[in-house]
Amino acid sequence: MRQLVEQAEEICGPLSEGRKYCLKIPGALGGAYGDDNLATISLLELIRASGYMAKEIKDLPDGAKIRLRVID
């Protein structure tokens, strides 16, 4: 993961207080580990989004197809 963090810092810049590097599309949903899928997010937003997605997909079998809708 050290290389991924270094790549994220190169692409997104250094982290400001309260922010973390993240994958725009989580790995559990098929998101790539690097390049255009790297971003920053507030820690609170990251925890909320991760918990929400985990709850939504918890009963799906591996390999199930999903539709991801982003709502502001």
PDB file of N, CA, C and O in Angstrom:
ATOM      1  N   MET A   1       0.810  -1.194   0.000  1.00  0.00           N
ATOM      2  CA  MET A   1       0.000   0.000   0.000  1.00  0.00           C
ATOM      3  C   MET A   1       0.856   1.262   0.000  1.00  0.00           C
ATOM      4  O   MET A   1       0.364   2.314  -0.373  1.00  0.00           O
ATOM      5  N   ARG A   2       2.078   1.146   0.426  1.00  0.00           N
ATOM      6  CA  ARG A   2       2.949   2.324   0.454  1.00  0.00           C
ATOM      7  C   ARG A   2       3.067   2.946  -0.936  1.00  0.00           C
ATOM      8  O   ARG A   2       2.996   4.167  -1.089  1.00  0.00           O
ATOM      9  N   GLN A   3       3.202   2.106  -1.970  1.00  0.00           N
ATOM     10  CA  GLN A   3       3.311   2.624  -3.333  1.00  0.00           C
ATOM     11  C   GLN A   3       2.021   3.323  -3.760  1.00  0.00           C
ATOM     12  O   GLN A   3       2.055   4.343  -4.446  1.00  0.00           O
ATOM     13  N   LEU A   4       0.881   2.787  -3.349  1.00  0.00           N
ATOM     14  CA  LEU A   4      -0.402   3.401  -3.688  1.00  0.00           C
ATOM     15  C   LEU A   4      -0.544   4.765  -3.014  1.00  0.00           C
ATOM     16  O   LEU A   4      -1.015   5.726  -3.628  1.00  0.00           O
ATOM     17  N   VAL A   5      -0.123   4.863  -1.763  1.00  0.00           N
ATOM     18  CA  VAL A   5      -0.175   6.146  -1.046  1.00  0.00           C
ATOM     19  C   VAL A   5       0.753   7.153  -1.726  1.00  0.00           C
ATOM     20  O   VAL A   5       0.382   8.312  -1.921  1.00  0.00           O
ATOM     21  N   GLU A   6       1.925   6.723  -2.127  1.00  0.00           N
ATOM     22  CA  GLU A   6       2.852   7.616  -2.825  1.00  0.00           C
ATOM     23  C   GLU A   6       2.253   8.084  -4.146  1.00  0.00           C
ATOM     24  O   GLU A   6       2.363   9.259  -4.518  1.00  0.00           O
ATOM     25  N   GLN A   7       1.582   7.183  -4.858  1.00  0.00           N
ATOM     26  CA  GLN A   7       0.931   7.546  -6.112  1.00  0.00           C
ATOM     27  C   GLN A   7      -0.212   8.538  -5.853  1.00  0.00           C
ATOM     28  O   GLN A   7      -0.374   9.511  -6.583  1.00  0.00           O
ATOM     29  N   ALA A   8      -0.988   8.290  -4.816  1.00  0.00           N
ATOM     30  CA  ALA A   8      -2.096   9.189  -4.476  1.00  0.00           C
ATOM     31  C   ALA A   8      -1.572  10.576  -4.133  1.00  0.00           C
ATOM     32  O   ALA A   8      -2.151  11.585  -4.553  1.00  0.00           O
ATOM     33  N   GLU A   9      -0.483  10.642  -3.389  1.00  0.00           N
ATOM     34  CA  GLU A   9       0.092  11.941  -3.035  1.00  0.00           C
ATOM     35  C   GLU A   9       0.578  12.674  -4.279  1.00  0.00           C
ATOM     36  O   GLU A   9       0.398  13.883  -4.410  1.00  0.00           O
ATOM     37  N   GLU A  10       1.138  11.925  -5.215  1.00  0.00           N
ATOM     38  CA  GLU A  10       1.619  12.527  -6.459  1.00  0.00           C
ATOM     39  C   GLU A  10       0.451  13.063  -7.298  1.00  0.00           C
ATOM     40  O   GLU A  10       0.515  14.151  -7.859  1.00  0.00           O
ATOM     41  N   ILE A  11      -0.640  12.314  -7.359  1.00  0.00           N
ATOM     42  CA  ILE A  11      -1.799  12.692  -8.176  1.00  0.00           C
ATOM     43  C   ILE A  11      -2.663  13.746  -7.483  1.00  0.00           C
ATOM     44  O   ILE A  11      -3.095  14.714  -8.108  1.00  0.00           O
ATOM     45  N   CYS A  12      -2.923  13.555  -6.192  1.00  0.00           N
ATOM     46  CA  CYS A  12      -3.880  14.397  -5.468  1.00  0.00           C
ATOM     47  C   CYS A  12      -3.230  15.485  -4.628  1.00  0.00           C
ATOM     48  O   CYS A  12      -3.919  16.373  -4.128  1.00  0.00           O
ATOM     49  N   GLY A  13      -1.937  15.397  -4.428  1.00  0.00           N
ATOM     50  CA  GLY A  13      -1.237  16.352  -3.574  1.00  0.00           C
ATOM     51  C   GLY A  13      -1.271  15.907  -2.126  1.00  0.00           C
ATOM     52  O   GLY A  13      -1.886  14.898  -1.776  1.00  0.00           O
ATOM     53  N   PRO A  14      -0.617  16.664  -1.248  1.00  0.00           N
ATOM     54  CA  PRO A  14      -0.598  16.296   0.172  1.00  0.00           C
ATOM     55  C   PRO A  14      -1.990  16.458   0.790  1.00  0.00           C
ATOM     56  O   PRO A  14      -2.816  17.234   0.310  1.00  0.00           O
ATOM     57  N   LEU A  15      -2.230  15.715   1.839  1.00  0.00           N
ATOM     58  CA  LEU A  15      -3.524  15.751   2.522  1.00  0.00           C
ATOM     59  C   LEU A  15      -3.623  16.964   3.439  1.00  0.00           C
ATOM     60  O   LEU A  15      -2.690  17.284   4.160  1.00  0.00           O
ATOM     61  N   SER A  16      -4.775  17.601   3.401  1.00  0.00           N
ATOM     62  CA  SER A  16      -5.048  18.645   4.384  1.00  0.00           C
ATOM     63  C   SER A  16      -5.685  17.979   5.604  1.00  0.00           C
ATOM     64  O   SER A  16      -6.094  16.813   5.551  1.00  0.00           O
ATOM     65  N   GLU A  17      -5.786  18.717   6.698  1.00  0.00           N
ATOM     66  CA  GLU A  17      -6.298  18.156   7.948  1.00  0.00           C
ATOM     67  C   GLU A  17      -7.704  17.570   7.771  1.00  0.00           C
ATOM     68  O   GLU A  17      -8.571  18.187   7.150  1.00  0.00           O
ATOM     69  N   GLY A  18      -7.893  16.365   8.282  1.00  0.00           N
ATOM     70  CA  GLY A  18      -9.196  15.713   8.250  1.00  0.00           C
ATOM     71  C   GLY A  18      -9.518  15.000   6.953  1.00  0.00           C
ATOM     72  O   GLY A  18     -10.603  14.451   6.800  1.00  0.00           O
ATOM     73  N   ARG A  19      -8.589  14.979   6.007  1.00  0.00           N
ATOM     74  CA  ARG A  19      -8.844  14.321   4.716  1.00  0.00           C
ATOM     75  C   ARG A  19      -7.981  13.074   4.593  1.00  0.00           C
ATOM     76  O   ARG A  19      -6.920  12.973   5.205  1.00  0.00           O
ATOM     77  N   LYS A  20      -8.448  12.130   3.785  1.00  0.00           N
ATOM     78  CA  LYS A  20      -7.749  10.862   3.552  1.00  0.00           C
ATOM     79  C   LYS A  20      -7.754  10.571   2.060  1.00  0.00           C
ATOM     80  O   LYS A  20      -8.627  11.028   1.327  1.00  0.00           O
ATOM     81  N   TYR A  21      -6.799   9.773   1.602  1.00  0.00           N
ATOM     82  CA  TYR A  21      -6.822   9.299   0.223  1.00  0.00           C
ATOM     83  C   TYR A  21      -7.868   8.199   0.136  1.00  0.00           C
ATOM     84  O   TYR A  21      -8.109   7.468   1.101  1.00  0.00           O
ATOM     85  N   CYS A  22      -8.489   8.071  -1.026  1.00  0.00           N
ATOM     86  CA  CYS A  22      -9.507   7.036  -1.207  1.00  0.00           C
ATOM     87  C   CYS A  22      -9.564   6.615  -2.665  1.00  0.00           C
ATOM     88  O   CYS A  22      -8.954   7.238  -3.526  1.00  0.00           O
ATOM     89  N   LEU A  23     -10.316   5.556  -2.892  1.00  0.00           N
ATOM     90  CA  LEU A  23     -10.632   5.120  -4.248  1.00  0.00           C
ATOM     91  C   LEU A  23     -12.008   5.683  -4.589  1.00  0.00           C
ATOM     92  O   LEU A  23     -12.949   5.522  -3.811  1.00  0.00           O
ATOM     93  N   LYS A  24     -12.142   6.332  -5.727  1.00  0.00           N
ATOM     94  CA  LYS A  24     -13.434   6.876  -6.134  1.00  0.00           C
ATOM     95  C   LYS A  24     -14.470   5.762  -6.231  1.00  0.00           C
ATOM     96  O   LYS A  24     -15.604   5.916  -5.779  1.00  0.00           O
ATOM     97  N   ILE A  25     -14.102   4.675  -6.866  1.00  0.00           N
ATOM     98  CA  ILE A  25     -14.929   3.475  -6.899  1.00  0.00           C
ATOM     99  C   ILE A  25     -14.198   2.442  -6.047  1.00  0.00           C
ATOM    100  O   ILE A  25     -13.077   2.049  -6.368  1.00  0.00           O
ATOM    101  N   PRO A  26     -14.795   2.033  -4.918  1.00  0.00           N
ATOM    102  CA  PRO A  26     -14.112   1.115  -4.005  1.00  0.00           C
ATOM    103  C   PRO A  26     -13.674  -0.185  -4.680  1.00  0.00           C
ATOM    104  O   PRO A  26     -14.316  -0.667  -5.619  1.00  0.00           O
ATOM    105  N   GLY A  27     -12.592  -0.733  -4.171  1.00  0.00           N
ATOM    106  CA  GLY A  27     -12.088  -2.002  -4.691  1.00  0.00           C
ATOM    107  C   GLY A  27     -13.127  -3.108  -4.650  1.00  0.00           C
ATOM    108  O   GLY A  27     -13.205  -3.938  -5.555  1.00  0.00           O
ATOM    109  N   ALA A  28     -13.960  -3.127  -3.597  1.00  0.00           N
ATOM    110  CA  ALA A  28     -15.006  -4.150  -3.473  1.00  0.00           C
ATOM    111  C   ALA A  28     -16.031  -4.064  -4.596  1.00  0.00           C
ATOM    112  O   ALA A  28     -16.743  -5.028  -4.870  1.00  0.00           O
ATOM    113  N   LEU A  29     -16.096  -2.896  -5.250  1.00  0.00           N
ATOM    114  CA  LEU A  29     -17.025  -2.714  -6.365  1.00  0.00           C
ATOM    115  C   LEU A  29     -16.303  -2.740  -7.709  1.00  0.00           C
ATOM    116  O   LEU A  29     -16.850  -2.339  -8.724  1.00  0.00           O
ATOM    117  N   GLY A  30     -15.060  -3.199  -7.702  1.00  0.00           N
ATOM    118  CA  GLY A  30     -14.306  -3.331  -8.944  1.00  0.00           C
ATOM    119  C   GLY A  30     -13.447  -2.148  -9.310  1.00  0.00           C
ATOM    120  O   GLY A  30     -12.887  -2.107 -10.398  1.00  0.00           O
ATOM    121  N   GLY A  31     -13.311  -1.184  -8.409  1.00  0.00           N
ATOM    122  CA  GLY A  31     -12.489  -0.013  -8.682  1.00  0.00           C
ATOM    123  C   GLY A  31     -11.006  -0.350  -8.754  1.00  0.00           C
ATOM    124  O   GLY A  31     -10.520  -1.210  -8.028  1.00  0.00           O
ATOM    125  N   ALA A  32     -10.313   0.332  -9.650  1.00  0.00           N
ATOM    126  CA  ALA A  32      -8.874   0.113  -9.828  1.00  0.00           C
ATOM    127  C   ALA A  32      -8.098   0.726  -8.666  1.00  0.00           C
ATOM    128  O   ALA A  32      -8.509   1.747  -8.098  1.00  0.00           O
ATOM    129  N   TYR A  33      -6.978   0.119  -8.351  1.00  0.00           N
ATOM    130  CA  TYR A  33      -6.104   0.622  -7.291  1.00  0.00           C
ATOM    131  C   TYR A  33      -5.041   1.524  -7.903  1.00  0.00           C
ATOM    132  O   TYR A  33      -3.903   1.136  -8.080  1.00  0.00           O
ATOM    133  N   GLY A  34      -5.442   2.761  -8.265  1.00  0.00           N
ATOM    134  CA  GLY A  34      -4.480   3.705  -8.788  1.00  0.00           C
ATOM    135  C   GLY A  34      -5.062   4.607  -9.850  1.00  0.00           C
ATOM    136  O   GLY A  34      -6.264   4.603 -10.140  1.00  0.00           O
ATOM    137  N   ASP A  35      -4.178   5.409 -10.414  1.00  0.00           N
ATOM    138  CA  ASP A  35      -4.449   6.308 -11.525  1.00  0.00           C
ATOM    139  C   ASP A  35      -5.692   7.163 -11.344  1.00  0.00           C
ATOM    140  O   ASP A  35      -5.806   7.880 -10.363  1.00  0.00           O
ATOM    141  N   ASP A  36      -6.622   7.100 -12.282  1.00  0.00           N
ATOM    142  CA  ASP A  36      -7.801   7.971 -12.289  1.00  0.00           C
ATOM    143  C   ASP A  36      -8.797   7.650 -11.186  1.00  0.00           C
ATOM    144  O   ASP A  36      -9.780   8.370 -11.025  1.00  0.00           O
ATOM    145  N   ASN A  37      -8.591   6.590 -10.435  1.00  0.00           N
ATOM    146  CA  ASN A  37      -9.532   6.205  -9.383  1.00  0.00           C
ATOM    147  C   ASN A  37      -9.128   6.737  -8.007  1.00  0.00           C
ATOM    148  O   ASN A  37      -9.775   6.446  -7.020  1.00  0.00           O
ATOM    149  N   LEU A  38      -8.065   7.516  -7.932  1.00  0.00           N
ATOM    150  CA  LEU A  38      -7.596   8.059  -6.657  1.00  0.00           C
ATOM    151  C   LEU A  38      -8.155   9.453  -6.414  1.00  0.00           C
ATOM    152  O   LEU A  38      -8.283  10.253  -7.338  1.00  0.00           O
ATOM    153  N   ALA A  39      -8.496   9.736  -5.165  1.00  0.00           N
ATOM    154  CA  ALA A  39      -9.035  11.047  -4.786  1.00  0.00           C
ATOM    155  C   ALA A  39      -8.788  11.262  -3.303  1.00  0.00           C
ATOM    156  O   ALA A  39      -8.195  10.413  -2.630  1.00  0.00           O
ATOM    157  N   THR A  40      -9.261  12.395  -2.795  1.00  0.00           N
ATOM    158  CA  THR A  40      -9.257  12.630  -1.353  1.00  0.00           C
ATOM    159  C   THR A  40     -10.704  12.812  -0.902  1.00  0.00           C
ATOM    160  O   THR A  40     -11.583  13.152  -1.700  1.00  0.00           O
ATOM    161  N   ILE A  41     -10.922  12.563   0.374  1.00  0.00           N
ATOM    162  CA  ILE A  41     -12.260  12.639   0.947  1.00  0.00           C
ATOM    163  C   ILE A  41     -12.123  12.947   2.433  1.00  0.00           C
ATOM    164  O   ILE A  41     -11.107  12.590   3.049  1.00  0.00           O
ATOM    165  N   SER A  42     -13.118  13.599   3.009  1.00  0.00           N
ATOM    166  CA  SER A  42     -13.060  13.825   4.454  1.00  0.00           C
ATOM    167  C   SER A  42     -13.248  12.482   5.161  1.00  0.00           C
ATOM    168  O   SER A  42     -13.933  11.587   4.649  1.00  0.00           O
ATOM    169  N   LEU A  43     -12.646  12.341   6.312  1.00  0.00           N
ATOM    170  CA  LEU A  43     -12.740  11.091   7.054  1.00  0.00           C
ATOM    171  C   LEU A  43     -14.198  10.757   7.376  1.00  0.00           C
ATOM    172  O   LEU A  43     -14.635   9.619   7.221  1.00  0.00           O
ATOM    173  N   LEU A  44     -14.979  11.744   7.773  1.00  0.00           N
ATOM    174  CA  LEU A  44     -16.387  11.515   8.093  1.00  0.00           C
ATOM    175  C   LEU A  44     -17.155  11.015   6.869  1.00  0.00           C
ATOM    176  O   LEU A  44     -17.919  10.045   6.951  1.00  0.00           O
ATOM    177  N   GLU A  45     -16.940  11.642   5.728  1.00  0.00           N
ATOM    178  CA  GLU A  45     -17.623  11.226   4.503  1.00  0.00           C
ATOM    179  C   GLU A  45     -17.191   9.820   4.090  1.00  0.00           C
ATOM    180  O   GLU A  45     -18.010   9.013   3.629  1.00  0.00           O
ATOM    181  N   LEU A  46     -15.921   9.506   4.263  1.00  0.00           N
ATOM    182  CA  LEU A  46     -15.408   8.176   3.933  1.00  0.00           C
ATOM    183  C   LEU A  46     -16.078   7.103   4.786  1.00  0.00           C
ATOM    184  O   LEU A  46     -16.513   6.068   4.281  1.00  0.00           O
ATOM    185  N   ILE A  47     -16.199   7.348   6.080  1.00  0.00           N
ATOM    186  CA  ILE A  47     -16.834   6.383   6.979  1.00  0.00           C
ATOM    187  C   ILE A  47     -18.307   6.224   6.626  1.00  0.00           C
ATOM    188  O   ILE A  47     -18.822   5.105   6.551  1.00  0.00           O
ATOM    189  N   ARG A  48     -19.001   7.323   6.376  1.00  0.00           N
ATOM    190  CA  ARG A  48     -20.421   7.248   6.001  1.00  0.00           C
ATOM    191  C   ARG A  48     -20.623   6.462   4.712  1.00  0.00           C
ATOM    192  O   ARG A  48     -21.474   5.580   4.629  1.00  0.00           O
ATOM    193  N   ALA A  49     -19.857   6.803   3.684  1.00  0.00           N
ATOM    194  CA  ALA A  49     -20.013   6.144   2.389  1.00  0.00           C
ATOM    195  C   ALA A  49     -19.659   4.661   2.474  1.00  0.00           C
ATOM    196  O   ALA A  49     -20.369   3.817   1.922  1.00  0.00           O
ATOM    197  N   SER A  50     -18.585   4.339   3.181  1.00  0.00           N
ATOM    198  CA  SER A  50     -18.174   2.939   3.315  1.00  0.00           C
ATOM    199  C   SER A  50     -19.232   2.122   4.037  1.00  0.00           C
ATOM    200  O   SER A  50     -19.571   1.011   3.615  1.00  0.00           O
ATOM    201  N   GLY A  51     -19.762   2.669   5.119  1.00  0.00           N
ATOM    202  CA  GLY A  51     -20.805   1.971   5.866  1.00  0.00           C
ATOM    203  C   GLY A  51     -22.066   1.777   5.056  1.00  0.00           C
ATOM    204  O   GLY A  51     -22.677   0.708   5.064  1.00  0.00           O
ATOM    205  N   TYR A  52     -22.461   2.814   4.320  1.00  0.00           N
ATOM    206  CA  TYR A  52     -23.663   2.730   3.493  1.00  0.00           C
ATOM    207  C   TYR A  52     -23.495   1.661   2.418  1.00  0.00           C
ATOM    208  O   TYR A  52     -24.375   0.813   2.224  1.00  0.00           O
ATOM    209  N   MET A  53     -22.348   1.682   1.713  1.00  0.00           N
ATOM    210  CA  MET A  53     -22.130   0.688   0.659  1.00  0.00           C
ATOM    211  C   MET A  53     -22.054  -0.717   1.233  1.00  0.00           C
ATOM    212  O   MET A  53     -22.602  -1.663   0.644  1.00  0.00           O
ATOM    213  N   ALA A  54     -21.395  -0.887   2.362  1.00  0.00           N
ATOM    214  CA  ALA A  54     -21.300  -2.214   2.981  1.00  0.00           C
ATOM    215  C   ALA A  54     -22.685  -2.752   3.316  1.00  0.00           C
ATOM    216  O   ALA A  54     -22.985  -3.922   3.074  1.00  0.00           O
ATOM    217  N   LYS A  55     -23.544  -1.886   3.847  1.00  0.00           N
ATOM    218  CA  LYS A  55     -24.908  -2.293   4.189  1.00  0.00           C
ATOM    219  C   LYS A  55     -25.681  -2.695   2.938  1.00  0.00           C
ATOM    220  O   LYS A  55     -26.416  -3.680   2.941  1.00  0.00           O
ATOM    221  N   GLU A  56     -25.514  -1.951   1.864  1.00  0.00           N
ATOM    222  CA  GLU A  56     -26.251  -2.210   0.626  1.00  0.00           C
ATOM    223  C   GLU A  56     -25.815  -3.505  -0.071  1.00  0.00           C
ATOM    224  O   GLU A  56     -26.627  -4.151  -0.727  1.00  0.00           O
ATOM    225  N   ILE A  57     -24.548  -3.888   0.040  1.00  0.00           N
ATOM    226  CA  ILE A  57     -24.052  -5.049  -0.704  1.00  0.00           C
ATOM    227  C   ILE A  57     -23.800  -6.274   0.170  1.00  0.00           C
ATOM    228  O   ILE A  57     -23.386  -7.316  -0.334  1.00  0.00           O
ATOM    229  N   LYS A  58     -24.105  -6.202   1.456  1.00  0.00           N
ATOM    230  CA  LYS A  58     -23.728  -7.273   2.389  1.00  0.00           C
ATOM    231  C   LYS A  58     -24.291  -8.643   2.032  1.00  0.00           C
ATOM    232  O   LYS A  58     -23.660  -9.653   2.293  1.00  0.00           O
ATOM    233  N   ASP A  59     -25.443  -8.718   1.419  1.00  0.00           N
ATOM    234  CA  ASP A  59     -26.052 -10.008   1.116  1.00  0.00           C
ATOM    235  C   ASP A  59     -25.850 -10.458  -0.329  1.00  0.00           C
ATOM    236  O   ASP A  59     -26.374 -11.509  -0.723  1.00  0.00           O
ATOM    237  N   LEU A  60     -25.103  -9.689  -1.111  1.00  0.00           N
ATOM    238  CA  LEU A  60     -24.882 -10.067  -2.506  1.00  0.00           C
ATOM    239  C   LEU A  60     -23.799 -11.129  -2.615  1.00  0.00           C
ATOM    240  O   LEU A  60     -22.790 -11.063  -1.911  1.00  0.00           O
ATOM    241  N   PRO A  61     -23.969 -12.091  -3.513  1.00  0.00           N
ATOM    242  CA  PRO A  61     -22.910 -13.081  -3.718  1.00  0.00           C
ATOM    243  C   PRO A  61     -21.733 -12.455  -4.463  1.00  0.00           C
ATOM    244  O   PRO A  61     -21.898 -11.458  -5.185  1.00  0.00           O
ATOM    245  N   ASP A  62     -20.552 -13.026  -4.291  1.00  0.00           N
ATOM    246  CA  ASP A  62     -19.379 -12.554  -5.024  1.00  0.00           C
ATOM    247  C   ASP A  62     -19.685 -12.581  -6.518  1.00  0.00           C
ATOM    248  O   ASP A  62     -20.283 -13.528  -7.023  1.00  0.00           O
ATOM    249  N   GLY A  63     -19.283 -11.529  -7.205  1.00  0.00           N
ATOM    250  CA  GLY A  63     -19.469 -11.447  -8.645  1.00  0.00           C
ATOM    251  C   GLY A  63     -20.821 -10.909  -9.080  1.00  0.00           C
ATOM    252  O   GLY A  63     -21.075 -10.783 -10.275  1.00  0.00           O
ATOM    253  N   ALA A  64     -21.691 -10.585  -8.123  1.00  0.00           N
ATOM    254  CA  ALA A  64     -23.007 -10.053  -8.477  1.00  0.00           C
ATOM    255  C   ALA A  64     -22.842  -8.714  -9.183  1.00  0.00           C
ATOM    256  O   ALA A  64     -21.947  -7.942  -8.877  1.00  0.00           O
ATOM    257  N   LYS A  65     -23.701  -8.446 -10.139  1.00  0.00           N
ATOM    258  CA  LYS A  65     -23.669  -7.168 -10.840  1.00  0.00           C
ATOM    259  C   LYS A  65     -24.442  -6.143 -10.018  1.00  0.00           C
ATOM    260  O   LYS A  65     -25.473  -6.458  -9.447  1.00  0.00           O
ATOM    261  N   ILE A  66     -23.897  -4.931  -9.973  1.00  0.00           N
ATOM    262  CA  ILE A  66     -24.544  -3.844  -9.221  1.00  0.00           C
ATOM    263  C   ILE A  66     -24.624  -2.608 -10.098  1.00  0.00           C
ATOM    264  O   ILE A  66     -23.928  -2.497 -11.106  1.00  0.00           O
ATOM    265  N   ARG A  67     -25.466  -1.687  -9.703  1.00  0.00           N
ATOM    266  CA  ARG A  67     -25.537  -0.375 -10.369  1.00  0.00           C
ATOM    267  C   ARG A  67     -25.239   0.649  -9.280  1.00  0.00           C
ATOM    268  O   ARG A  67     -25.934   0.711  -8.259  1.00  0.00           O
ATOM    269  N   LEU A  68     -24.216   1.452  -9.500  1.00  0.00           N
ATOM    270  CA  LEU A  68     -23.830   2.482  -8.545  1.00  0.00           C
ATOM    271  C   LEU A  68     -24.415   3.812  -8.982  1.00  0.00           C
ATOM    272  O   LEU A  68     -24.164   4.283 -10.085  1.00  0.00           O
ATOM    273  N   ARG A  69     -25.263   4.394  -8.142  1.00  0.00           N
ATOM    274  CA  ARG A  69     -25.845   5.710  -8.411  1.00  0.00           C
ATOM    275  C   ARG A  69     -25.289   6.692  -7.390  1.00  0.00           C
ATOM    276  O   ARG A  69     -25.374   6.454  -6.193  1.00  0.00           O
ATOM    277  N   VAL A  70     -24.726   7.787  -7.872  1.00  0.00           N
ATOM    278  CA  VAL A  70     -24.205   8.828  -6.987  1.00  0.00           C
ATOM    279  C   VAL A  70     -25.239   9.937  -6.934  1.00  0.00           C
ATOM    280  O   VAL A  70     -25.632  10.486  -7.964  1.00  0.00           O
ATOM    281  N   ILE A  71     -25.684  10.261  -5.723  1.00  0.00           N
ATOM    282  CA  ILE A  71     -26.705  11.267  -5.520  1.00  0.00           C
ATOM    283  C   ILE A  71     -26.141  12.358  -4.624  1.00  0.00           C
ATOM    284  O   ILE A  71     -25.642  12.067  -3.545  1.00  0.00           O
ATOM    285  N   ASP A  72     -26.224  13.598  -5.053  1.00  0.00           N
ATOM    286  CA  ASP A  72     -25.743  14.706  -4.221  1.00  0.00           C
ATOM    287  C   ASP A  72     -26.664  14.955  -3.074  1.00  0.00           C
ATOM    288  O   ASP A  72     -27.812  14.885  -3.088  1.00  0.00           O
TER     289      ASP A  72
END
